[in-house]
Amino acid sequence: MNHPHPERTPLERTVREEWGRLTALLLAQFRRLDLVEDALADAVARAADRWRPEVDGTPDNPAAWLLTTARRRIIDQLRSEAVAARRQPLLVVDARLHHQPVRAEVGDEVTDDLLRLVLMCTHPAITPDAASALALRLVLGVSTHDIARLFLVPEPTMAARLTRAKKKIIAAAIPFAVPDLSALSDRMAVLARTAYLAFTAGYAPGSGQDLLRVELAGEAIRLITVVREHRPDEPVLIALLALMQIQHSRRDARLDSEGELVLLADQDRTRWHRTEVDAALDLLAHPRLTGPIDLTTASYALQARIAAEHALAPTAADTRWDRIVAGYDQLLRLAPNPGAALARAVAIAEADGPDAGLAALDTVELPGSHRPAAVRAELLARLDRHSEALAAYDEAIRLCDNAVEEAHLEQRRQGSLACRS
């Protein structure tokens, strides 16, 4: 079994925390996605070799080291291209025209680097799914494995989609610079979905050593906050920000002092960030959400209102599970998806008992995910069907790629094993 909290190396921390910013800085200077990605990968490979104690050790400023090394690699590549181009004069003229960046109008330029890069990835020339996936991988550093999980596709399928999207950007010479803020209108839906998926990847990582990636979830919230500065009354942004703020408000209570998972019912609610909850509730009362809204906005708003039921309950015992079940029923009518169906089964188990929850769980199909098996194991254990629960726990542990969740499942399995004995 994985250990929940191995110490990360300086290189791992830097790549995790700085990848998006480094990508944005290099793209802002060179505007060549193909060169930037290759150069950063090469810089990380060199760091893995050079930052060892017996070689150079960790530099004082790891992010600056990676940036400088990547920048030198790009400059070397550009010089090589220039030498080759001098041998083919007509081709170099064509190449320079091909890569001429589009400049923004003064006063209308998007100045936030993260937003600029996400907008580049969500260019209309790229399909919405590929655009979101590319932004998650390139800008926010989400692994291909976790992106595939978010999109409910096999990892090789997602890897192929990412490759095609990158080739599309290079072939079409899609510029990093955004013409002006009017680009937000055409790309709003994809941008919102990208932020939602990024938040989900931070709130519930599918793999790795952490139960949550606070900085990733926080960056998704910041992205939507920045966009709202330009479009304050955009309904989809209002609903999505409300959803993310309510969920994010519980971040400090989801792990105990030993780094172990704390279930929602057992969380210390005094550690929830009430100012964020109140801000989200104010957003849900926004006039733009009280009238007719599109399907995507309605979906985010419903999820936020479901989450608000937990935030409004003084204790776990006071939770109105009947309202939560009704919320999921409505959500599934609007936008059927297996994640919501699984959450509904959990809510039904709380409202009507574990037998009812198991019946609802029978209709959930979420291939490759450990969560249905984990829920099944918990409900079977509540019914004292411990032999069946052990089999379900074994399945969940086999499928789980997240160290903290795996440790929790193993602990619950041991409890069920003791009860059976």
Short mmCIF file of C-alpha atoms in Angstrom, two decimals:
data_model
loop_
_atom_site.label_atom_id
_atom_site.label_comp_id
_atom_site.label_asym_id
_atom_site.label_seq_id
_atom_site.Cartn_x
_atom_site.Cartn_y
_atom_site.Cartn_z
CA MET A 1 0.00 0.00 0.00
CA ASN A 2 1.16 3.55 -0.69
CA HIS A 3 2.21 5.77 2.19
CA PRO A 4 -0.09 8.80 2.56
CA HIS A 5 2.59 11.41 3.10
CA PRO A 6 6.01 10.74 1.59
CA GLU A 7 8.20 13.83 1.49
CA ARG A 8 8.24 15.42 -1.95
CA THR A 9 11.53 16.33 -3.56
CA PRO A 10 12.21 20.00 -4.37
CA LEU A 11 11.83 19.15 -8.05
CA GLU A 12 8.42 17.51 -7.52
CA ARG A 13 7.22 20.50 -5.50
CA THR A 14 8.46 22.99 -8.08
CA VAL A 15 6.91 21.17 -11.03
CA ARG A 16 3.62 20.79 -9.19
CA GLU A 17 3.41 24.41 -8.03
CA GLU A 18 5.10 26.32 -10.86
CA TRP A 19 4.39 24.41 -14.10
CA GLY A 20 1.54 26.63 -15.26
CA ARG A 21 3.35 29.87 -14.47
CA LEU A 22 6.53 28.72 -16.20
CA THR A 23 4.56 27.68 -19.27
CA ALA A 24 2.80 31.04 -19.37
CA LEU A 25 6.07 32.99 -19.06
CA LEU A 26 7.77 31.03 -21.83
CA LEU A 27 4.77 31.21 -24.14
CA ALA A 28 4.49 34.94 -23.53
CA GLN A 29 8.08 35.33 -24.74
CA PHE A 30 8.36 32.74 -27.53
CA ARG A 31 4.75 31.97 -28.57
CA ARG A 32 5.69 28.47 -29.70
CA LEU A 33 3.80 25.73 -27.87
CA ASP A 34 5.87 22.94 -29.39
CA LEU A 35 9.16 24.47 -28.25
CA VAL A 36 7.91 25.48 -24.80
CA GLU A 37 6.59 22.06 -23.87
CA ASP A 38 9.71 20.24 -25.10
CA ALA A 39 12.01 22.72 -23.40
CA LEU A 40 10.27 22.48 -20.03
CA ALA A 41 10.30 18.68 -20.17
CA ASP A 42 14.00 18.78 -20.98
CA ALA A 43 14.66 21.21 -18.12
CA VAL A 44 12.89 18.90 -15.67
CA ALA A 45 14.91 15.93 -16.93
CA ARG A 46 18.14 17.90 -16.49
CA ALA A 47 17.06 18.99 -13.00
CA ALA A 48 16.46 15.36 -12.01
CA ASP A 49 20.08 14.68 -12.96
CA ARG A 50 21.71 17.89 -11.65
CA TRP A 51 19.82 18.57 -8.41
CA ARG A 52 21.13 15.45 -6.69
CA PRO A 53 23.26 16.12 -3.57
CA GLU A 54 26.31 14.46 -5.13
CA VAL A 55 26.12 16.73 -8.21
CA ASP A 56 24.97 20.38 -7.91
CA GLY A 57 22.32 20.06 -5.21
CA THR A 58 19.04 21.99 -5.20
CA PRO A 59 19.39 25.59 -6.46
CA ASP A 60 18.34 28.50 -4.28
CA ASN A 61 15.54 29.36 -6.71
CA PRO A 62 14.35 26.11 -8.35
CA ALA A 63 11.67 27.75 -10.51
CA ALA A 64 14.15 30.28 -11.90
CA TRP A 65 16.60 27.44 -12.67
CA LEU A 66 13.94 25.60 -14.68
CA LEU A 67 12.91 28.80 -16.46
CA THR A 68 16.48 29.69 -17.42
CA THR A 69 17.30 26.17 -18.57
CA ALA A 70 14.13 25.92 -20.65
CA ARG A 71 14.70 29.37 -22.14
CA ARG A 72 18.24 28.41 -23.21
CA ARG A 73 16.92 25.22 -24.80
CA ILE A 74 14.34 27.22 -26.79
CA ILE A 75 16.92 29.77 -27.93
CA ASP A 76 19.24 26.98 -29.05
CA GLN A 77 16.40 25.40 -31.00
CA LEU A 78 15.46 28.70 -32.62
CA ARG A 79 19.09 29.24 -33.65
CA SER A 80 19.16 25.77 -35.19
CA GLU A 81 15.98 26.55 -37.07
CA ALA A 82 17.46 29.84 -38.28
CA VAL A 83 20.58 28.11 -39.57
CA ALA A 84 18.44 25.58 -41.41
CA ALA A 85 16.20 28.33 -42.72
CA ARG A 86 19.12 30.27 -44.22
CA ARG A 87 19.65 27.31 -46.48
CA GLN A 88 16.03 27.57 -47.63
CA PRO A 89 15.25 31.32 -47.95
CA LEU A 90 11.73 30.93 -49.27
CA LEU A 91 10.74 28.60 -46.45
CA VAL A 92 11.99 30.92 -43.71
CA VAL A 93 9.93 33.82 -45.05
CA ASP A 94 6.86 31.61 -45.02
CA ALA A 95 7.64 30.41 -41.48
CA ARG A 96 7.99 33.94 -40.14
CA LEU A 97 4.65 34.90 -41.61
CA HIS A 98 3.12 31.70 -40.27
CA HIS A 99 4.16 32.45 -36.68
CA GLN A 100 3.38 36.18 -36.67
CA PRO A 101 1.53 36.77 -33.36
CA VAL A 102 -1.79 38.56 -33.16
CA ARG A 103 -1.49 41.69 -31.02
CA ALA A 104 -4.17 42.85 -28.63
CA GLU A 105 -5.72 46.26 -28.83
CA VAL A 106 -4.46 48.68 -26.18
CA GLY A 107 -6.85 48.76 -23.24
CA ASP A 108 -8.66 45.55 -24.22
CA GLU A 109 -5.84 43.07 -23.65
CA VAL A 110 -6.26 40.22 -21.17
CA THR A 111 -3.47 40.86 -18.69
CA ASP A 112 -3.74 37.80 -16.44
CA ASP A 113 -1.21 35.20 -17.65
CA LEU A 114 -3.25 32.19 -16.52
CA LEU A 115 -6.39 33.46 -18.25
CA ARG A 116 -4.42 34.24 -21.43
CA LEU A 117 -3.07 30.71 -21.59
CA VAL A 118 -6.44 29.08 -20.85
CA LEU A 119 -8.04 31.23 -23.55
CA MET A 120 -5.38 30.11 -25.99
CA CYS A 121 -6.14 26.47 -25.20
CA THR A 122 -9.88 27.06 -25.56
CA HIS A 123 -9.55 28.53 -29.05
CA PRO A 124 -12.64 27.80 -31.23
CA ALA A 125 -10.41 25.89 -33.65
CA ILE A 126 -10.13 23.14 -31.00
CA THR A 127 -13.08 20.97 -29.94
CA PRO A 128 -14.46 21.86 -26.47
CA ASP A 129 -13.42 18.57 -24.82
CA ALA A 130 -9.93 18.72 -26.28
CA ALA A 131 -9.64 22.39 -25.33
CA SER A 132 -10.50 21.74 -21.69
CA ALA A 133 -8.22 18.71 -21.53
CA LEU A 134 -5.33 20.65 -23.04
CA ALA A 135 -5.75 23.53 -20.61
CA LEU A 136 -5.81 21.13 -17.67
CA ARG A 137 -2.64 19.39 -18.79
CA LEU A 138 -0.64 22.32 -20.16
CA VAL A 139 -1.68 25.18 -17.90
CA LEU A 140 -2.64 23.56 -14.61
CA GLY A 141 -0.40 20.51 -14.59
CA VAL A 142 -3.13 17.90 -14.11
CA SER A 143 -1.85 14.45 -15.05
CA THR A 144 -3.14 12.72 -18.17
CA HIS A 145 -4.35 9.90 -15.91
CA ASP A 146 -6.50 12.26 -13.85
CA ILE A 147 -7.79 14.10 -16.93
CA ALA A 148 -8.89 10.77 -18.39
CA ARG A 149 -10.71 10.02 -15.13
CA LEU A 150 -12.49 13.38 -15.27
CA PHE A 151 -13.65 12.69 -18.82
CA LEU A 152 -14.48 9.02 -18.09
CA VAL A 153 -12.24 7.70 -20.88
CA PRO A 154 -9.19 5.39 -20.89
CA GLU A 155 -5.84 7.09 -20.38
CA PRO A 156 -4.49 6.18 -23.88
CA THR A 157 -7.59 7.75 -25.44
CA MET A 158 -7.00 10.98 -23.53
CA ALA A 159 -3.28 10.98 -24.40
CA ALA A 160 -4.18 10.75 -28.09
CA ARG A 161 -6.68 13.62 -27.78
CA LEU A 162 -4.06 15.82 -26.13
CA THR A 163 -1.55 15.06 -28.86
CA ARG A 164 -4.06 15.96 -31.57
CA ALA A 165 -4.97 19.21 -29.81
CA LYS A 166 -1.32 20.25 -29.54
CA LYS A 167 -0.76 19.51 -33.21
CA LYS A 168 -3.83 21.58 -34.05
CA ILE A 169 -2.45 24.60 -32.16
CA ILE A 170 0.92 24.29 -33.88
CA ALA A 171 -0.49 23.67 -37.37
CA ALA A 172 -3.02 26.50 -37.10
CA ALA A 173 -0.48 28.88 -35.49
CA ILE A 174 -2.99 29.76 -32.76
CA PRO A 175 -1.45 32.77 -31.02
CA PHE A 176 -0.86 33.04 -27.27
CA ALA A 177 -1.96 36.66 -27.35
CA VAL A 178 -5.72 37.08 -27.15
CA PRO A 179 -7.07 39.68 -29.60
CA ASP A 180 -9.26 41.38 -26.98
CA LEU A 181 -11.74 40.66 -24.22
CA SER A 182 -14.49 39.92 -26.71
CA ALA A 183 -12.92 36.44 -26.95
CA LEU A 184 -14.46 35.71 -23.55
CA SER A 185 -17.96 35.61 -25.00
CA ASP A 186 -17.24 32.84 -27.50
CA ARG A 187 -15.15 30.82 -25.07
CA MET A 188 -17.12 31.30 -21.85
CA ALA A 189 -18.71 27.85 -21.69
CA VAL A 190 -15.47 25.99 -22.35
CA LEU A 191 -13.55 28.24 -19.98
CA ALA A 192 -16.10 27.62 -17.22
CA ARG A 193 -16.00 23.87 -17.76
CA THR A 194 -12.20 23.91 -17.69
CA ALA A 195 -12.24 25.71 -14.35
CA TYR A 196 -14.86 23.28 -13.00
CA LEU A 197 -12.76 20.27 -14.02
CA ALA A 198 -9.61 21.86 -12.59
CA PHE A 199 -11.40 22.45 -9.32
CA THR A 200 -12.61 18.85 -9.29
CA ALA A 201 -9.06 17.62 -9.92
CA GLY A 202 -7.93 19.68 -6.93
CA TYR A 203 -10.86 18.86 -4.66
CA ALA A 204 -10.77 15.10 -5.33
CA PRO A 205 -7.55 14.02 -7.08
CA GLY A 206 -7.87 10.62 -8.70
CA SER A 207 -4.24 9.71 -8.07
CA GLY A 208 -1.18 10.75 -6.13
CA GLN A 209 -0.34 11.21 -2.48
CA ASP A 210 -2.91 13.87 -1.51
CA LEU A 211 -6.59 13.84 -0.67
CA LEU A 212 -6.82 17.35 -2.08
CA ARG A 213 -4.65 19.79 -4.01
CA VAL A 214 -5.59 23.04 -2.34
CA GLU A 215 -3.51 25.21 -4.64
CA LEU A 216 -5.12 23.74 -7.78
CA ALA A 217 -8.64 24.18 -6.45
CA GLY A 218 -7.75 27.70 -5.36
CA GLU A 219 -6.31 28.52 -8.78
CA ALA A 220 -9.56 27.40 -10.43
CA ILE A 221 -11.50 29.73 -8.13
CA ARG A 222 -9.09 32.58 -8.89
CA LEU A 223 -9.50 32.02 -12.61
CA ILE A 224 -13.28 32.37 -12.42
CA THR A 225 -12.92 35.37 -10.11
CA VAL A 226 -10.66 37.08 -12.68
CA VAL A 227 -13.12 36.37 -15.49
CA ARG A 228 -15.97 37.72 -13.36
CA GLU A 229 -14.14 41.04 -13.07
CA HIS A 230 -14.82 41.40 -16.80
CA ARG A 231 -18.26 39.71 -16.83
CA PRO A 232 -19.73 40.26 -13.32
CA ASP A 233 -23.31 39.35 -14.28
CA GLU A 234 -22.53 36.22 -16.31
CA PRO A 235 -24.87 33.56 -14.83
CA VAL A 236 -22.57 30.58 -15.45
CA LEU A 237 -19.73 32.31 -13.56
CA ILE A 238 -22.00 33.22 -10.65
CA ALA A 239 -23.29 29.65 -10.28
CA LEU A 240 -19.90 28.03 -10.72
CA LEU A 241 -18.18 30.35 -8.25
CA ALA A 242 -20.88 29.61 -5.67
CA LEU A 243 -20.37 25.87 -6.11
CA MET A 244 -16.59 26.03 -5.83
CA GLN A 245 -16.59 28.35 -2.82
CA ILE A 246 -18.95 26.14 -0.82
CA GLN A 247 -16.95 23.01 -1.57
CA HIS A 248 -13.60 24.71 -0.99
CA SER A 249 -14.77 26.10 2.35
CA ARG A 250 -14.38 22.61 3.89
CA ARG A 251 -10.73 22.12 2.88
CA ASP A 252 -9.20 22.47 6.36
CA ALA A 253 -11.58 19.94 7.91
CA ARG A 254 -11.11 17.13 5.39
CA LEU A 255 -7.85 15.86 6.90
CA ASP A 256 -6.99 15.28 10.56
CA SER A 257 -3.71 16.18 12.24
CA GLU A 258 -2.21 12.88 11.07
CA GLY A 259 -3.13 13.55 7.45
CA GLU A 260 -5.91 10.98 7.40
CA LEU A 261 -9.25 11.44 5.65
CA VAL A 262 -12.15 12.78 7.71
CA LEU A 263 -15.60 11.92 6.36
CA LEU A 264 -18.10 14.74 5.95
CA ALA A 265 -20.23 13.53 8.87
CA ASP A 266 -17.21 13.59 11.19
CA GLN A 267 -15.73 16.92 10.16
CA ASP A 268 -15.25 19.73 12.67
CA ARG A 269 -17.61 22.32 11.20
CA THR A 270 -15.95 25.13 13.10
CA ARG A 271 -13.04 24.66 10.69
CA TRP A 272 -15.21 25.36 7.66
CA HIS A 273 -14.57 28.82 6.23
CA ARG A 274 -17.89 30.51 6.97
CA THR A 275 -17.03 33.70 5.07
CA GLU A 276 -16.70 31.63 1.90
CA VAL A 277 -19.98 29.84 2.62
CA ASP A 278 -21.75 33.16 3.15
CA ALA A 279 -20.27 34.58 -0.05
CA ALA A 280 -21.49 31.51 -1.97
CA LEU A 281 -24.98 31.79 -0.50
CA ASP A 282 -25.08 35.44 -1.57
CA LEU A 283 -24.14 34.38 -5.10
CA LEU A 284 -26.94 31.79 -5.15
CA ALA A 285 -29.39 34.60 -4.34
CA HIS A 286 -28.12 36.68 -7.28
CA PRO A 287 -30.97 37.94 -9.49
CA ARG A 288 -29.31 36.42 -12.58
CA LEU A 289 -29.92 32.94 -11.12
CA THR A 290 -33.58 33.49 -10.29
CA GLY A 291 -34.80 33.74 -13.88
CA PRO A 292 -34.42 31.46 -16.90
CA ILE A 293 -30.87 30.08 -17.19
CA ASP A 294 -29.17 27.67 -19.56
CA LEU A 295 -28.63 24.00 -18.81
CA THR A 296 -24.98 24.30 -17.80
CA THR A 297 -25.66 27.17 -15.41
CA ALA A 298 -28.61 25.31 -13.91
CA SER A 299 -26.40 22.27 -13.33
CA TYR A 300 -23.77 24.29 -11.45
CA ALA A 301 -26.44 26.11 -9.45
CA LEU A 302 -28.13 22.85 -8.44
CA GLN A 303 -24.84 21.34 -7.31
CA ALA A 304 -24.15 24.48 -5.28
CA ARG A 305 -27.57 24.30 -3.64
CA ILE A 306 -27.02 20.64 -2.77
CA ALA A 307 -23.68 21.54 -1.19
CA ALA A 308 -25.38 24.41 0.64
CA GLU A 309 -27.62 21.91 2.45
CA HIS A 310 -24.53 20.59 4.23
CA ALA A 311 -23.28 24.09 4.97
CA LEU A 312 -26.61 25.19 6.44
CA ALA A 313 -27.00 22.17 8.74
CA PRO A 314 -25.63 22.96 12.25
CA THR A 315 -24.60 19.32 12.68
CA ALA A 316 -24.39 16.27 10.43
CA ALA A 317 -27.49 14.86 12.11
CA ASP A 318 -29.46 17.95 11.06
CA THR A 319 -28.72 17.47 7.36
CA ARG A 320 -31.86 17.45 5.20
CA TRP A 321 -31.04 14.37 3.17
CA ASP A 322 -34.52 14.39 1.62
CA ARG A 323 -33.72 17.76 0.04
CA ILE A 324 -30.36 16.50 -1.13
CA VAL A 325 -31.95 13.46 -2.78
CA ALA A 326 -34.50 15.73 -4.46
CA GLY A 327 -31.66 17.97 -5.65
CA TYR A 328 -29.83 15.04 -7.22
CA ASP A 329 -33.07 13.81 -8.83
CA GLN A 330 -33.45 17.21 -10.46
CA LEU A 331 -29.79 17.34 -11.44
CA LEU A 332 -29.93 13.93 -13.09
CA ARG A 333 -32.97 14.98 -15.10
CA LEU A 334 -31.05 18.02 -16.35
CA ALA A 335 -27.64 16.48 -16.91
CA PRO A 336 -27.37 12.71 -16.35
CA ASN A 337 -23.90 11.63 -15.26
CA PRO A 338 -22.58 8.70 -13.20
CA GLY A 339 -20.88 10.91 -10.61
CA ALA A 340 -24.18 12.53 -9.65
CA ALA A 341 -25.88 9.11 -9.69
CA LEU A 342 -23.29 7.82 -7.21
CA ALA A 343 -23.77 10.84 -4.95
CA ARG A 344 -27.54 10.29 -5.12
CA ALA A 345 -27.10 6.68 -3.97
CA VAL A 346 -25.11 7.90 -0.97
CA ALA A 347 -27.82 10.47 -0.15
CA ILE A 348 -30.56 7.83 -0.46
CA ALA A 349 -28.63 5.59 1.96
CA GLU A 350 -28.56 8.44 4.48
CA ALA A 351 -32.21 9.30 3.96
CA ASP A 352 -33.76 5.83 3.69
CA GLY A 353 -31.16 3.37 4.92
CA PRO A 354 -28.35 1.25 3.46
CA ASP A 355 -30.65 -1.23 1.70
CA ALA A 356 -32.19 1.61 -0.31
CA GLY A 357 -28.71 2.98 -1.00
CA LEU A 358 -27.54 -0.37 -2.35
CA ALA A 359 -30.56 -0.58 -4.65
CA ALA A 360 -29.77 2.90 -6.01
CA LEU A 361 -26.11 1.96 -6.38
CA ASP A 362 -27.02 -0.97 -8.65
CA THR A 363 -27.87 1.50 -11.41
CA VAL A 364 -24.53 3.36 -11.23
CA GLU A 365 -21.91 2.61 -13.87
CA LEU A 366 -18.53 4.25 -13.32
CA PRO A 367 -15.88 1.98 -14.92
CA GLY A 368 -12.39 2.22 -13.51
CA SER A 369 -13.42 4.24 -10.45
CA HIS A 370 -12.95 2.87 -6.95
CA ARG A 371 -15.75 4.97 -5.50
CA PRO A 372 -18.80 2.78 -6.30
CA ALA A 373 -17.07 -0.22 -4.72
CA ALA A 374 -16.09 1.90 -1.70
CA VAL A 375 -19.68 3.05 -1.19
CA ARG A 376 -20.95 -0.51 -1.63
CA ALA A 377 -18.47 -1.78 0.96
CA GLU A 378 -19.54 0.86 3.48
CA LEU A 379 -23.24 0.12 3.04
CA LEU A 380 -22.71 -3.65 3.28
CA ALA A 381 -20.69 -3.15 6.47
CA ARG A 382 -23.56 -1.12 7.95
CA LEU A 383 -25.83 -4.10 7.28
CA ASP A 384 -23.33 -6.46 8.99
CA ARG A 385 -22.75 -8.25 5.68
CA HIS A 386 -19.04 -8.23 6.35
CA SER A 387 -17.92 -11.01 3.99
CA GLU A 388 -19.49 -9.13 1.07
CA ALA A 389 -18.12 -5.87 2.41
CA LEU A 390 -14.58 -7.28 2.44
CA ALA A 391 -14.86 -8.27 -1.22
CA ALA A 392 -16.08 -4.77 -2.08
CA TYR A 393 -13.28 -3.16 -0.06
CA ASP A 394 -10.74 -5.34 -1.90
CA GLU A 395 -12.13 -4.14 -5.23
CA ALA A 396 -12.06 -0.50 -4.14
CA ILE A 397 -8.47 -0.76 -2.88
CA ARG A 398 -7.40 -2.43 -6.12
CA LEU A 399 -8.86 0.41 -8.19
CA CYS A 400 -7.80 3.29 -5.93
CA ASP A 401 -4.82 5.38 -7.06
CA ASN A 402 -5.00 7.99 -4.29
CA ALA A 403 -2.81 7.22 -1.29
CA VAL A 404 -4.94 8.92 1.37
CA GLU A 405 -8.15 7.31 0.18
CA GLU A 406 -6.42 3.94 -0.10
CA ALA A 407 -5.21 4.19 3.50
CA HIS A 408 -8.75 5.05 4.62
CA LEU A 409 -10.22 2.11 2.71
CA GLU A 410 -7.66 -0.25 4.22
CA GLN A 411 -8.54 1.00 7.69
CA ARG A 412 -12.26 0.46 7.05
CA ARG A 413 -11.54 -2.98 5.65
CA GLN A 414 -9.69 -3.94 8.81
CA GLY A 415 -12.70 -2.85 10.84
CA SER A 416 -15.01 -5.01 8.76
CA LEU A 417 -12.59 -7.93 9.02
CA ALA A 418 -12.58 -7.62 12.81
CA CYS A 419 -16.39 -7.57 12.89
CA ARG A 420 -16.59 -10.69 10.74
CA SER A 421 -14.20 -12.51 13.03
#
